[in-house]
Amino acid sequence: MAQSTTFRTSTSTSTKQDTLTDHVVEFLSRVSRALRNLADSADHAAKMVRKADAARRS
């Protein structure tokens, strides 16, 4: 009977850890996506600045 209780507790803990892991993975995925979008925006902005600078020089 003690083994059964221990098993249930460990399964419950494992489920909680799995849920936490899922949340962390989702969070990191969103952060990664946001950073990629930010990098793309910075690249675009730099391209526009270079283009404006070239137009101003000519």
mmCIF file of C-alpha atoms in Angstrom:
data_model
loop_
_atom_site.group_PDB
_atom_site.id
_atom_site.type_symbol
_atom_site.label_atom_id
_atom_site.label_comp_id
_atom_site.label_asym_id
_atom_site.label_seq_id
_atom_site.Cartn_x
_atom_site.Cartn_y
_atom_site.Cartn_z
ATOM 1 C CA MET A 1 0.000 0.000 0.000
ATOM 2 C CA ALA A 2 2.835 2.415 0.752
ATOM 3 C CA GLN A 3 4.329 1.638 -2.652
ATOM 4 C CA SER A 4 1.038 2.458 -4.333
ATOM 5 C CA THR A 5 0.860 5.842 -2.558
ATOM 6 C CA THR A 6 4.485 6.563 -3.454
ATOM 7 C CA PHE A 7 3.776 5.644 -7.067
ATOM 8 C CA ARG A 8 0.760 7.944 -7.182
ATOM 9 C CA THR A 9 2.719 10.800 -5.626
ATOM 10 C CA SER A 10 5.595 10.336 -8.036
ATOM 11 C CA THR A 11 3.189 10.156 -10.994
ATOM 12 C CA SER A 12 1.506 13.336 -9.797
ATOM 13 C CA THR A 13 4.875 15.047 -9.415
ATOM 14 C CA SER A 14 5.903 13.839 -12.848
ATOM 15 C CA THR A 15 2.688 15.211 -14.348
ATOM 16 C CA LYS A 16 3.294 18.567 -12.657
ATOM 17 C CA GLN A 17 6.861 18.587 -13.961
ATOM 18 C CA ASP A 18 5.648 17.697 -17.457
ATOM 19 C CA THR A 19 3.135 20.546 -17.326
ATOM 20 C CA LEU A 20 5.797 22.956 -16.092
ATOM 21 C CA THR A 21 8.146 21.739 -18.833
ATOM 22 C CA ASP A 22 5.435 22.308 -21.441
ATOM 23 C CA HIS A 23 4.890 25.856 -20.160
ATOM 24 C CA VAL A 24 8.623 26.602 -20.156
ATOM 25 C CA VAL A 25 9.019 25.217 -23.684
ATOM 26 C CA GLU A 26 6.067 27.302 -24.906
ATOM 27 C CA PHE A 27 7.452 30.409 -23.196
ATOM 28 C CA LEU A 28 10.911 29.932 -24.698
ATOM 29 C CA SER A 29 9.370 29.298 -28.098
ATOM 30 C CA ARG A 30 7.488 32.602 -27.881
ATOM 31 C CA VAL A 31 10.603 34.450 -26.694
ATOM 32 C CA SER A 32 12.582 32.946 -29.568
ATOM 33 C CA ARG A 33 9.921 33.993 -32.071
ATOM 34 C CA ALA A 34 9.819 37.515 -30.616
ATOM 35 C CA LEU A 35 13.603 37.826 -30.814
ATOM 36 C CA ARG A 36 13.574 36.636 -34.427
ATOM 37 C CA ASN A 37 10.894 39.214 -35.251
ATOM 38 C CA LEU A 38 12.912 41.901 -33.500
ATOM 39 C CA ALA A 39 16.043 40.928 -35.444
ATOM 40 C CA ASP A 40 14.075 41.003 -38.700
ATOM 41 C CA SER A 41 12.726 44.448 -37.846
ATOM 42 C CA ALA A 42 16.212 45.708 -37.010
ATOM 43 C CA ASP A 43 17.539 44.324 -40.299
ATOM 44 C CA HIS A 44 14.719 46.016 -42.180
ATOM 45 C CA ALA A 45 15.315 49.314 -40.388
ATOM 46 C CA ALA A 46 19.045 49.160 -41.130
ATOM 47 C CA LYS A 47 18.288 48.469 -44.785
ATOM 48 C CA MET A 48 15.968 51.483 -44.958
ATOM 49 C CA VAL A 49 18.586 53.705 -43.283
ATOM 50 C CA ARG A 50 21.235 52.578 -45.777
ATOM 51 C CA LYS A 51 18.811 53.184 -48.640
ATOM 52 C CA ALA A 52 17.927 56.679 -47.369
ATOM 53 C CA ASP A 53 21.590 57.471 -46.804
ATOM 54 C CA ALA A 54 22.482 56.368 -50.331
ATOM 55 C CA ALA A 55 19.615 58.463 -51.766
ATOM 56 C CA ARG A 56 20.756 61.499 -49.791
ATOM 57 C CA ARG A 57 24.333 61.131 -51.052
ATOM 58 C CA SER A 58 23.378 60.918 -54.707
#
